Short mmCIF file of C-alpha atoms in Angstrom, two decimals:
data_model
loop_
_atom_site.label_atom_id
_atom_site.label_comp_id
_atom_site.label_asym_id
_atom_site.label_seq_id
_atom_site.Cartn_x
_atom_site.Cartn_y
_atom_site.Cartn_z
CA UNK N 404 11.04 -17.49 -15.47
CA UNK N 405 9.83 -15.87 -12.25
CA UNK N 406 10.73 -12.41 -10.99
CA UNK N 407 10.84 -11.25 -7.40
CA UNK N 408 10.46 -7.50 -7.39
CA UNK N 409 10.39 -4.49 -5.11
CA UNK N 410 8.35 -1.42 -5.93
CA UNK N 411 8.65 1.98 -4.33
CA UNK N 412 6.06 4.73 -4.05
CA UNK N 413 7.95 7.98 -3.63
CA UNK N 414 4.74 9.92 -3.04
CA UNK N 415 3.82 7.76 -0.03
CA UNK N 416 7.28 6.43 0.97
CA UNK N 417 6.06 2.81 0.74
CA UNK N 418 7.63 -0.40 -0.55
CA UNK N 419 5.88 -3.42 -2.00
CA UNK N 420 7.49 -6.82 -2.53
CA UNK N 421 6.05 -9.53 -4.76
CA UNK N 422 6.78 -12.21 -7.33
CA UNK N 423 5.33 -12.89 -10.75
CA UNK N 424 5.90 -14.66 -14.04
CA UNK N 425 5.08 -11.48 -16.02
CA UNK N 426 6.74 -8.46 -14.45
CA UNK N 427 5.63 -5.88 -17.02
CA UNK N 428 1.97 -6.86 -16.72
CA UNK N 429 2.18 -7.00 -12.92
CA UNK N 430 3.74 -3.53 -12.66
CA UNK N 431 0.99 -2.16 -14.90
CA UNK N 432 -1.67 -3.74 -12.70
CA UNK N 433 -0.15 -2.19 -9.57
CA UNK N 434 -0.28 1.25 -11.19
CA UNK N 435 -3.87 0.99 -12.46
CA UNK N 436 -6.98 2.06 -10.61
CA UNK N 437 -8.44 -0.64 -8.42
CA UNK N 438 -9.45 -1.61 -4.93
CA UNK N 439 -6.35 -3.48 -3.85
CA UNK N 440 -3.72 -2.18 -1.43
CA UNK N 441 -1.20 -1.15 -4.08
CA UNK N 442 -3.66 0.99 -6.03
CA UNK N 443 -3.92 3.35 -3.04
CA UNK N 444 -0.22 4.20 -3.15
CA UNK N 445 0.32 4.79 -6.87
CA UNK N 446 2.50 5.56 -8.70
CA UNK N 447 4.93 2.69 -8.19
CA UNK N 448 8.37 2.39 -9.70
CA UNK N 449 10.48 -0.74 -9.92
CA UNK N 450 13.62 -0.41 -7.80
CA UNK N 451 14.79 -4.04 -7.72
CA UNK N 452 14.21 -7.36 -9.43
CA UNK N 453 15.80 -10.78 -9.29
CA UNK N 454 14.90 -13.58 -11.68
CA UNK N 455 14.54 -17.28 -10.92
CA UNK N 456 13.89 -20.27 -13.15
CA UNK N 457 12.13 -22.05 -10.30
CA UNK N 458 8.87 -20.78 -8.77
CA UNK N 459 9.66 -22.26 -5.36
CA UNK N 460 13.00 -20.46 -5.15
CA UNK N 461 11.30 -17.19 -6.08
CA UNK N 462 8.73 -17.71 -3.34
CA UNK N 463 11.43 -18.46 -0.75
CA UNK N 464 13.36 -15.33 -1.74
CA UNK N 465 10.22 -13.18 -1.62
CA UNK N 466 9.46 -14.52 1.85
CA UNK N 467 13.04 -13.70 2.96
CA UNK N 468 12.68 -10.12 1.70
CA UNK N 469 9.72 -9.75 4.07
CA UNK N 470 11.82 -10.73 7.12
CA UNK N 471 13.79 -8.28 9.24
CA UNK N 472 17.00 -9.06 7.34
CA UNK N 473 15.20 -8.66 4.03
CA UNK N 474 13.70 -5.32 5.06
CA UNK N 475 17.18 -4.17 6.09
CA UNK N 476 18.40 -5.12 2.60
CA UNK N 477 15.54 -3.15 1.01
CA UNK N 478 16.59 -0.05 2.96
CA UNK N 479 19.99 -0.18 1.23
CA UNK N 480 18.47 0.00 -2.26
CA UNK N 481 18.57 3.30 -4.13
CA UNK N 482 15.19 4.86 -4.68
#
């Protein structure tokens, strides 16, 4: 199972979109100290997830969320 997810950093008013096969572990890694982009905008909270049985479908959906239409959809999500 693959999850496409959207995180929100209330402190920095930032969104992050990704996909993973282990959502709990991935959320923990985003909120830990590190040198990657997401570690600079901690804390993150999960505001949306959608699960797929197929990795390719998850990747297509994640890519769509990063388009203009996808970003418009993200703006409608409650934070």
